[in-house]
């Protein structure tokens, strides 16, 4: 009998526990994989601060994030490439792009005994178009007069899966090479004219590391983690810049002067002496009008993200938003209901 | 019903008959459920990729441009990569697997055979992503190091040309062979063990050698089972995704050379689905899934026919 009673009490208690678990509100989001490390850090820290709010984030890719927020199956989406007008047209309601942090894509290479490679956008595009086939090509030699580049074929490596990293990279190539724009164009997956496909940043980094005389592109943090050499890029001002947090922030600051109100801006090939040319914002996608008090929760989180969250970005390899952009975003956040 | 069994039937009572009927209906339901599931899967894939079939028709299957930006989709390089890598895998794994199964079933002492079999079945349980990693770290560098020799001595054939990347059809076929080898070996061994001893003993008593016994008795007797093992493995090779993606090079191109990178149908779905932003792109990937399903069904159907024929031949002999 006592055992039965104890069982009953247990059942009652667990019901109570479940009820109290329900009073913890959850916000669900889905989207880009590129900012996943910083987002999961933010949501974790914010949960410690506000134990009654749980934010779940699934890194299913920008395409999936856009699809889910369009269908309103999640409370917020995330993307590495701004949504096209055609996509926004399908959205019922006003969807805001909120920039959160910045990332950079770097051309990594593996040539025995060579470091300090310098590249220009047009040359990089020609390499990925398959037009420049060997490392001792005059165009490469002209950019690197003090390097002894080998007489060997270039093994081009690129992403096989669709990704925001690719979007950023081909966005840059489309801007600096008319031929790239015409032949290949801009997207998360493109019809690559040359090269081997690796799966994910780690796949590309692995292939470059293994294949002699190769070149590829990965996010900055993967180049550092894998000890890969990465090239300095000639920016719009004609200066050679290596990717690091200040040069990425400089690119954002350069673009901030002409920042449109909806933040849908590409900052590749940005002006400014110190600006690194292959960098991008990453955005959260949030509706201006949200249901049942969720707008307020989102607003509070975003305020915290701007104030305290930004400081956590550099440790994870992301550049924080420049002050001018931060001020703009502060204003936008207040319009969320 | 024969009158003699009537007594038994009535003795069992009508309740059992009702139970039997219920049981039969239940099982029928289960059977139909499986069929319905397969049909529903095919219908769903077809319905979700309708736009592709409307826009491209069957040319989707034999054009080779895959350009998500320009929304041009052709599946030929992927179909080619899937079929070639699987065929290559069978060409490597079938002789190896059947050979080792003959050794294990006919020649090796039972104890050693059982121990070996345990390890083979262990190999079958290795997740494909682990095999993919092995492919990247062991097989790819190995293939890269032998490729220059291959092109130098066999380069006159169109199958051995191209840059020594290490990743490509040959490596993908190798990894797939490794993956299906345990299936072929383990099933073939079981089938060979089920060959009645008296048949073999009779053959040996007539003065036949081991080789003759295997060739004239065991293999013909086990033919349909071995064919079944091979086609089961083929099905697995066709649908394998992860390990292939990691070593095939992911380049949608039809090239006769086994050293060139290629792409497979399952790989492109896994790679591009999550970031497929355009509607048509998504539908193209679903259409690819439908085509893969169709290929698997056709292959299985062919296998069925082959096995049936082999069995009939065996019966006649």
XYZ file of C-alpha atoms in Angstrom:
654
model
C 0.000 0.000 0.000
C 2.717 2.432 1.022
C 4.538 1.738 -2.188
C 1.380 2.512 -4.148
C 0.915 5.724 -2.221
C 4.493 6.726 -2.820
C 3.957 6.060 -6.492
C 0.900 8.285 -6.473
C 2.824 11.090 -4.816
C 5.595 10.669 -7.327
C 3.081 11.012 -10.135
C 1.608 14.153 -8.612
C 5.061 15.613 -8.075
C 6.158 14.910 -11.590
C 2.992 16.554 -12.901
C 3.835 19.607 -10.842
C 7.373 19.555 -12.171
C 6.068 19.402 -15.701
C 3.744 22.302 -15.050
C 6.605 24.373 -13.707
C 8.719 23.375 -16.705
C 5.995 24.788 -18.906
C 6.332 28.169 -17.278
C 9.821 28.363 -18.811
C 9.212 30.089 -22.118
C 11.029 28.886 -25.180
C 11.956 30.715 -28.328
C 12.827 28.589 -31.350
C 15.141 29.623 -34.126
C 16.780 27.988 -37.100
C 19.181 28.895 -39.856
C 22.791 29.626 -40.718
C 25.560 27.296 -39.614
C 28.338 29.885 -39.891
C 27.371 31.882 -36.743
C 26.296 28.774 -34.816
C 29.231 28.793 -32.337
C 28.592 32.390 -31.237
C 24.792 31.967 -31.225
C 24.921 28.886 -29.047
C 27.284 30.718 -26.698
C 24.909 33.694 -26.534
C 21.796 31.614 -25.939
C 23.623 29.654 -23.268
C 24.853 32.734 -21.425
C 21.492 34.439 -21.746
C 19.754 31.373 -20.311
C 22.060 31.579 -17.274
C 21.009 35.207 -16.868
C 17.279 34.560 -17.413
C 16.590 30.978 -16.328
C 12.925 31.209 -17.323
C 13.754 31.764 -20.989
C 15.153 28.985 -23.160
C 16.281 29.836 -26.687
C 16.740 26.874 -29.010
C 18.690 27.213 -32.209
C 19.024 24.625 -34.951
C 21.830 25.261 -37.418
C 20.126 23.795 -40.474
C 21.571 26.231 -43.007
C 20.527 29.658 -44.271
C 18.160 28.230 -46.880
C 16.298 26.232 -44.251
C 16.227 29.225 -41.898
C 14.681 31.461 -44.556
C 12.096 28.798 -45.448
C 11.099 28.198 -41.841
C 10.768 31.848 -40.835
C 8.765 32.497 -44.020
C 6.339 29.775 -42.958
C 6.484 31.046 -39.360
C 7.358 27.602 -37.972
C 10.109 29.239 -35.899
C 10.263 32.480 -33.882
C 13.369 33.723 -35.619
C 15.562 32.731 -38.549
C 19.205 33.317 -39.342
C 21.036 33.766 -42.625
C 24.505 34.519 -43.966
C 23.262 36.055 -47.192
C 20.561 38.744 -47.194
C 17.195 37.593 -48.518
C 16.466 38.513 -52.125
C 13.491 40.744 -52.980
C 11.832 37.747 -54.592
C 12.028 35.852 -51.298
C 10.869 38.783 -49.167
C 7.885 39.143 -51.459
C 6.618 35.755 -50.287
C 6.777 36.742 -46.628
C 3.501 37.631 -44.941
C 4.318 40.573 -42.657
C 7.438 42.672 -42.193
C 10.599 40.646 -41.707
C 13.632 42.500 -40.318
C 17.281 41.706 -40.986
C 19.219 42.263 -37.749
C 23.022 42.121 -38.240
C 24.719 40.356 -35.327
C 28.417 39.794 -36.012
C 30.853 39.727 -38.945
C 32.921 36.961 -40.420
C 35.646 36.705 -43.022
C 36.412 34.181 -45.728
C 40.076 33.641 -46.531
C 41.845 32.034 -49.501
C 43.939 29.239 -47.988
C 46.767 27.591 -49.888
C 49.295 24.814 -49.522
C 52.537 25.259 -51.448
C 55.656 23.771 -49.957
C 57.947 26.452 -48.583
C 55.757 29.381 -49.592
C 54.135 31.824 -47.226
C 52.994 35.419 -47.566
C 51.145 34.946 -50.848
C 49.403 38.065 -52.176
C 46.321 37.939 -54.373
C 44.043 40.341 -56.205
C 40.357 39.736 -56.752
C 40.588 39.424 -60.533
C 43.419 36.895 -60.276
C 41.578 34.901 -57.600
C 38.495 34.817 -59.855
C 40.583 33.601 -62.797
C 42.046 30.819 -60.633
C 38.567 29.662 -59.618
C 37.348 30.032 -63.199
C 40.097 27.598 -64.201
C 41.728 30.198 -66.458
C 44.926 30.459 -64.443
C 46.069 26.864 -64.272
C 49.632 26.962 -62.951
C 51.284 28.593 -59.963
C 54.021 30.198 -62.079
C 51.441 32.072 -64.193
C 52.664 35.622 -65.020
C 49.609 37.162 -63.297
C 50.520 35.466 -60.000
C 54.217 36.191 -60.429
C 53.476 39.888 -60.956
C 51.626 40.093 -57.627
C 54.358 38.160 -55.823
C 57.725 39.309 -57.230
C 59.635 38.145 -54.157
C 58.188 34.598 -54.071
C 59.507 31.606 -56.005
C 56.177 30.051 -57.093
C 56.509 26.484 -58.390
C 55.935 25.313 -61.933
C 53.012 23.113 -60.887
C 49.296 22.868 -61.664
C 46.940 24.616 -59.214
C 44.565 22.226 -57.423
C 41.460 24.303 -56.768
C 39.291 23.263 -53.806
C 35.827 24.667 -53.082
C 32.724 23.796 -51.110
C 30.530 20.984 -52.394
C 27.631 21.759 -50.073
C 25.573 24.915 -50.271
C 26.782 27.465 -47.736
C 26.888 31.069 -46.592
C 30.677 30.928 -46.858
C 30.328 30.228 -50.556
C 27.756 33.022 -50.870
C 30.197 35.531 -49.397
C 33.106 34.288 -51.521
C 31.258 34.297 -54.858
C 29.622 37.616 -53.963
C 33.150 39.047 -53.833
C 34.214 37.330 -57.057
C 31.080 38.612 -58.825
C 31.982 42.156 -57.821
C 35.607 42.043 -58.945
C 35.274 39.904 -62.067
C 32.646 40.623 -64.740
C 33.399 37.239 -66.274
C 32.601 35.450 -63.004
C 29.351 37.383 -62.716
C 28.330 36.398 -66.230
C 29.490 32.795 -66.225
C 28.868 31.636 -62.663
C 26.966 34.237 -60.696
C 25.926 34.440 -57.073
C 24.364 31.837 -54.787
C 24.849 29.465 -51.879
C 25.564 26.687 -54.416
C 26.921 27.532 -57.837
C 27.995 25.669 -60.964
C 31.746 25.651 -60.319
C 33.842 25.857 -63.489
C 36.832 24.217 -61.773
C 38.023 22.425 -58.693
C 37.357 19.645 -56.233
C 34.470 19.808 -53.809
C 34.972 19.387 -50.060
C 32.119 19.011 -47.592
C 31.948 21.831 -45.087
C 34.699 24.218 -44.005
C 36.524 21.304 -42.409
C 36.302 19.297 -45.653
C 37.853 22.104 -47.695
C 40.520 22.741 -45.054
C 41.330 19.014 -45.006
C 41.626 18.750 -48.785
C 43.860 21.831 -48.991
C 46.052 20.541 -46.188
C 46.447 17.154 -47.906
C 46.770 18.218 -51.540
C 50.092 19.732 -52.600
C 49.883 23.020 -54.569
C 46.226 23.569 -53.717
C 44.122 26.658 -53.033
C 40.700 26.869 -51.402
C 38.554 29.155 -49.273
C 37.333 28.764 -45.694
C 36.124 30.910 -42.834
C 38.962 32.626 -40.993
C 38.643 30.513 -37.834
C 39.078 27.254 -39.789
C 42.264 28.534 -41.416
C 43.653 29.321 -37.956
C 42.511 26.053 -36.391
C 44.090 24.011 -39.186
C 47.321 26.043 -39.323
C 46.771 26.843 -42.974
C 48.516 29.683 -44.761
C 46.088 32.287 -46.078
C 46.726 34.980 -48.624
C 46.483 38.736 -48.184
C 43.963 40.267 -50.550
C 44.287 43.509 -52.462
C 41.321 45.649 -51.413
C 39.441 48.355 -53.251
C 41.959 50.979 -52.112
C 44.754 48.920 -53.676
C 46.300 47.893 -50.340
C 47.137 44.292 -49.440
C 45.255 43.286 -46.294
C 45.326 40.052 -44.342
C 42.098 39.013 -42.660
C 41.887 39.701 -38.922
C 39.268 41.208 -36.629
C 40.285 44.880 -37.125
C 40.390 44.577 -40.926
C 36.967 42.911 -40.998
C 35.481 45.555 -38.716
C 37.078 48.190 -40.931
C 35.227 46.726 -43.905
C 31.954 47.001 -41.986
C 32.711 50.572 -40.935
C 33.540 51.455 -44.524
C 30.186 50.105 -45.627
C 28.284 51.562 -42.681
C 28.266 55.045 -44.229
C 26.031 53.787 -47.000
C 24.161 51.241 -44.887
C 20.572 50.850 -46.104
C 17.770 50.948 -43.534
C 16.951 47.268 -43.921
C 20.626 46.223 -43.448
C 20.519 44.073 -46.552
C 24.012 44.983 -47.639
C 26.990 43.140 -48.956
C 30.290 44.413 -47.557
C 32.563 42.484 -49.878
C 35.045 44.695 -51.721
C 34.338 47.479 -49.218
C 36.114 50.861 -49.443
C 38.734 51.933 -46.903
C 42.504 51.480 -46.630
C 42.374 48.831 -43.933
C 39.222 47.001 -45.068
C 39.465 43.273 -45.730
C 37.500 42.657 -48.944
C 35.921 39.200 -48.389
C 33.826 39.703 -45.267
C 30.152 39.604 -44.472
C 27.518 40.376 -41.891
C 25.407 37.551 -40.606
C 21.789 38.325 -39.833
C 18.949 37.236 -37.582
C 15.553 37.291 -39.312
C 12.841 38.571 -37.001
C 9.276 39.702 -37.681
C 8.394 43.222 -36.652
C 5.103 41.998 -35.176
C 5.306 38.868 -33.057
C 2.637 36.871 -31.283
C 1.912 36.581 -27.566
C 4.637 38.608 -25.916
C 7.417 36.943 -27.871
C 8.386 40.282 -29.381
C 9.283 41.609 -25.972
C 11.451 38.588 -25.201
C 13.248 38.925 -28.533
C 13.726 42.632 -27.970
C 15.283 42.039 -24.549
C 17.620 39.425 -25.918
C 18.726 41.657 -28.785
C 19.431 44.549 -26.392
C 21.613 42.229 -24.317
C 23.263 40.878 -27.471
C 24.327 44.406 -28.483
C 25.458 45.424 -25.023
C 27.151 42.316 -23.582
C 27.029 39.680 -26.310
C 29.265 41.577 -28.736
C 32.217 41.234 -26.374
C 32.107 37.436 -26.684
C 32.526 37.491 -30.474
C 36.319 38.015 -30.887
C 37.190 34.923 -28.833
C 35.232 32.795 -31.261
C 36.749 34.389 -34.361
C 33.956 36.820 -35.245
C 34.316 40.579 -35.510
C 31.877 42.646 -33.429
C 29.630 45.216 -35.112
C 31.228 48.654 -35.526
C 29.736 51.369 -33.283
C 27.912 53.201 -36.047
C 26.078 50.019 -37.085
C 25.371 49.166 -33.441
C 23.621 52.510 -32.976
C 21.467 51.925 -36.041
C 20.522 48.434 -34.866
C 19.589 49.777 -31.415
C 16.974 51.944 -33.096
C 15.619 49.102 -35.209
C 15.261 46.765 -32.234
C 12.876 49.186 -30.546
C 10.392 48.819 -33.429
C 9.897 45.111 -32.692
C 6.543 44.343 -31.121
C -12.127 -29.610 -47.540
C -11.703 -33.348 -47.319
C -14.351 -35.038 -45.203
C -11.684 -36.666 -43.038
C -10.445 -33.322 -41.733
C -13.975 -32.149 -40.915
C -13.893 -33.788 -37.503
C -10.753 -31.962 -36.554
C -12.117 -28.638 -37.772
C -15.294 -28.859 -35.777
C -13.321 -30.008 -32.751
C -11.244 -26.866 -32.848
C -14.409 -24.809 -32.586
C -15.531 -21.685 -34.431
C -13.644 -19.365 -32.083
C -10.296 -20.385 -33.401
C -11.489 -19.937 -36.927
C -12.458 -16.373 -36.141
C -9.067 -15.893 -34.530
C -7.384 -17.281 -37.587
C -9.313 -14.936 -39.807
C -8.445 -11.964 -37.634
C -4.806 -12.993 -37.658
C -4.885 -13.287 -41.414
C -6.487 -9.873 -41.795
C -3.967 -8.346 -39.420
C -1.053 -9.771 -41.363
C -2.642 -8.644 -44.617
C -2.844 -5.172 -43.107
C 0.833 -5.259 -42.202
C 1.710 -6.388 -45.698
C -0.415 -3.707 -47.331
C 1.041 -1.102 -44.976
C 4.549 -1.772 -46.259
C 3.360 -1.555 -49.861
C 1.405 1.627 -49.124
C 4.442 3.159 -47.433
C 6.619 2.518 -50.474
C 3.947 3.900 -52.806
C 3.349 6.941 -50.605
C 7.083 7.657 -50.577
C 7.271 7.545 -54.365
C 4.099 9.655 -54.749
C 5.323 12.257 -52.273
C 8.668 12.552 -54.044
C 6.906 12.842 -57.397
C 4.422 15.430 -56.124
C 7.139 17.567 -54.526
C 9.228 17.565 -57.701
C 6.397 18.163 -60.162
C 7.775 21.503 -61.377
C 11.073 19.886 -62.394
C 9.343 17.197 -64.456
C 7.093 19.815 -66.051
C 9.932 22.164 -66.880
C 12.654 19.723 -67.918
C 10.737 16.498 -68.574
C 12.898 13.440 -68.878
C 15.758 15.561 -70.155
C 16.408 16.073 -66.430
C 17.862 12.574 -66.522
C 20.233 12.961 -69.451
C 21.461 16.539 -69.478
C 24.555 17.358 -67.500
C 24.433 21.032 -66.498
C 23.788 21.546 -62.774
C 23.582 25.284 -62.171
C 21.485 26.401 -59.174
C 22.108 30.076 -60.001
C 20.724 29.852 -63.541
C 18.193 27.213 -62.398
C 19.393 24.665 -64.939
C 19.274 21.119 -63.644
C 20.474 17.899 -65.245
C 21.156 14.727 -63.317
C 23.344 12.787 -65.730
C 26.753 13.311 -64.045
C 25.267 12.268 -60.712
C 23.600 9.151 -62.136
C 26.859 8.284 -63.877
C 28.874 8.773 -60.676
C 26.479 6.647 -58.629
C 26.398 3.783 -61.122
C 30.135 3.850 -61.856
C 31.272 3.977 -58.231
C 28.883 1.137 -57.317
C 29.945 -0.961 -60.301
C 33.577 -0.386 -59.407
C 32.878 -1.403 -55.833
C 31.214 -4.633 -56.992
C 34.069 -5.370 -59.376
C 36.506 -5.133 -56.473
C 34.430 -6.626 -53.680
C 32.615 -9.512 -55.393
C 35.667 -11.646 -56.320
C 37.377 -10.802 -53.021
C 34.294 -11.527 -50.948
C 33.272 -14.729 -52.721
C 36.881 -15.960 -52.691
C 37.331 -15.396 -48.998
C 33.907 -16.927 -48.298
C 34.926 -20.092 -50.165
C 38.085 -20.239 -48.082
C 36.163 -19.725 -44.844
C 33.413 -22.202 -45.658
C 35.299 -24.956 -47.426
C 38.973 -24.869 -46.553
C 39.582 -23.158 -43.218
C 39.198 -25.099 -39.965
C 35.815 -24.354 -38.411
C 37.302 -22.527 -35.430
C 39.376 -20.131 -37.481
C 36.449 -19.629 -39.811
C 34.183 -18.652 -36.900
C 36.719 -16.202 -35.492
C 37.258 -14.613 -38.902
C 33.528 -14.391 -39.396
C 33.149 -12.542 -36.108
C 35.587 -9.893 -37.291
C 33.939 -9.672 -40.680
C 30.595 -9.011 -39.077
C 32.263 -6.420 -36.870
C 33.483 -4.717 -40.036
C 29.918 -4.643 -41.326
C 28.877 -2.659 -38.258
C 31.401 0.171 -38.787
C 29.480 3.420 -39.428
C 30.036 4.774 -42.911
C 31.365 8.126 -41.697
C 34.226 6.269 -39.973
C 35.002 4.502 -43.236
C 34.896 7.911 -44.918
C 37.488 9.222 -42.463
C 39.648 6.172 -43.151
C 39.205 6.983 -46.815
C 40.417 10.555 -46.348
C 43.402 9.708 -44.190
C 44.558 6.387 -45.665
C 42.980 5.604 -49.018
C 43.164 9.103 -50.577
C 46.924 9.588 -49.941
C 47.544 6.006 -51.061
C 45.639 6.469 -54.309
C 47.348 9.824 -54.848
C 50.749 8.181 -54.536
C 49.990 5.403 -57.041
C 48.175 7.621 -59.535
C 51.293 8.948 -61.331
C 52.453 5.340 -61.860
C 49.013 4.358 -63.149
C 48.903 7.235 -65.620
C 52.451 6.503 -66.788
C 51.912 2.816 -67.519
C 48.198 2.624 -68.234
C 47.656 6.169 -69.487
C 47.067 4.858 -73.010
C 43.669 3.679 -71.735
C 41.059 6.400 -71.253
C 40.363 5.088 -67.711
C 43.663 6.201 -66.235
C 44.199 9.818 -67.167
C 44.092 13.087 -65.302
C 45.638 14.942 -62.390
C 46.661 12.947 -59.306
C 44.182 14.417 -56.796
C 43.659 11.226 -54.812
C 39.923 11.817 -54.584
C 37.752 10.480 -57.375
C 35.801 7.527 -58.722
C 38.528 4.990 -57.981
C 38.788 6.028 -54.327
C 34.994 6.110 -53.943
C 34.771 2.637 -55.470
C 37.480 1.456 -53.086
C 35.688 2.764 -50.000
C 32.378 1.299 -51.166
C 34.097 -2.034 -51.802
C 35.406 -2.002 -48.260
C 31.909 -1.255 -47.050
C 30.095 -4.046 -48.896
C 32.846 -6.665 -48.633
C 31.688 -7.946 -45.220
C 28.112 -8.404 -46.510
C 29.204 -10.423 -49.514
C 31.648 -12.521 -47.500
C 29.395 -13.229 -44.581
C 26.245 -14.104 -46.589
C 28.169 -16.165 -49.142
C 29.835 -18.104 -46.334
C 26.445 -18.877 -44.758
C 25.048 -19.993 -48.092
C 28.063 -22.213 -48.808
C 27.799 -23.767 -45.358
C 24.198 -24.715 -46.140
C 25.260 -26.872 -49.112
C 24.359 -30.468 -48.088
C 27.452 -32.375 -46.968
C 26.509 -35.620 -48.748
C 26.710 -33.849 -52.110
C 30.232 -32.644 -51.399
C 31.303 -35.913 -49.857
C 29.967 -37.810 -52.843
C 31.946 -35.633 -55.189
C 35.115 -36.061 -53.139
C 34.522 -39.823 -52.959
C 34.474 -39.896 -56.751
C 38.013 -38.590 -56.671
C 37.311 -34.901 -57.330
C 39.759 -32.314 -56.007
C 38.717 -29.536 -53.597
C 38.636 -27.065 -56.462
C 36.403 -29.334 -58.544
C 34.025 -29.861 -55.643
C 33.706 -26.133 -55.069
C 33.247 -25.407 -58.753
C 30.891 -28.272 -59.653
C 28.861 -28.672 -56.457
C 29.036 -25.833 -53.947
C 28.988 -22.808 -56.249
C 26.135 -24.023 -58.510
C 24.115 -25.011 -55.445
C 24.700 -21.640 -53.766
C 24.387 -19.573 -56.937
C 21.132 -17.808 -56.128
C 22.211 -17.051 -52.580
C 25.489 -15.546 -53.748
C 23.713 -13.468 -56.376
C 21.385 -12.265 -53.628
C 24.344 -11.241 -51.472
C 25.920 -9.331 -54.340
C 22.731 -7.443 -55.173
C 21.985 -6.630 -51.563
C 25.433 -5.056 -51.441
C 24.786 -3.212 -54.690
C 21.693 -1.652 -53.134
C 23.768 -0.468 -50.220
C 26.476 0.922 -52.475
C 23.966 2.858 -54.626
C 22.478 4.664 -51.662
C 25.636 5.267 -49.639
C 26.084 8.965 -48.948
C 28.572 10.024 -46.326
C 31.632 7.931 -47.113
C 31.279 8.613 -50.829
C 30.882 12.374 -50.361
C 34.100 12.445 -48.399
C 36.269 10.873 -51.108
C 34.590 11.236 -54.528
C 35.644 14.864 -55.099
C 32.119 16.200 -55.683
C 32.525 17.438 -59.244
C 29.466 16.915 -61.467
C 31.202 15.763 -64.623
C 31.017 12.697 -66.827
C 34.544 11.513 -67.492
C 35.745 8.108 -68.599
C 38.787 8.308 -66.338
C 38.512 6.539 -63.005
C 41.050 8.964 -61.547
C 38.870 12.012 -62.160
C 36.636 13.391 -59.429
C 32.911 12.689 -59.820
C 29.687 13.141 -57.869
C 26.910 10.818 -56.709
C 23.141 11.276 -56.448
C 22.926 10.675 -52.718
C 25.866 13.036 -52.114
C 24.387 15.994 -53.962
C 21.128 15.666 -52.021
C 22.951 15.597 -48.703
C 25.272 18.443 -49.692
C 22.850 20.938 -51.148
C 19.517 20.334 -49.425
C 20.114 22.473 -46.342
C 21.105 25.581 -48.281
C 18.827 25.146 -51.271
C 17.288 28.606 -51.245
C 15.487 28.562 -54.588
C 12.269 26.554 -54.964
C 13.355 24.949 -58.211
C 16.686 23.952 -56.681
C 14.882 22.185 -53.842
C 12.571 20.425 -56.291
C 15.546 19.352 -58.393
C 17.067 17.686 -55.328
C 13.779 15.907 -54.576
C 13.570 14.810 -58.217
C 17.092 13.441 -57.781
C 15.801 11.439 -54.819
C 12.983 10.025 -56.936
C 15.439 9.068 -59.672
C 17.670 7.348 -57.111
C 14.661 5.438 -55.778
C 13.770 4.380 -59.330
C 17.308 3.212 -60.043
C 17.394 1.187 -56.840
C 14.051 -0.432 -57.696
C 15.140 -1.236 -61.249
C 18.397 -2.724 -59.949
C 16.528 -4.813 -57.398
C 14.069 -5.971 -60.062
C 16.931 -7.003 -62.338
C 18.522 -8.830 -59.427
C 15.248 -10.691 -58.785
C 15.062 -11.760 -62.429
C 18.678 -12.897 -62.429
C 18.247 -14.880 -59.236
C 15.027 -16.514 -60.463
C 16.754 -17.494 -63.682
C 19.732 -18.859 -61.808
C 17.442 -20.923 -59.601
C 15.566 -22.319 -62.616
C 18.839 -23.209 -64.306
C 19.992 -24.859 -61.122
C 16.811 -26.905 -60.950
C 17.159 -28.060 -64.527
C 20.771 -29.071 -64.077
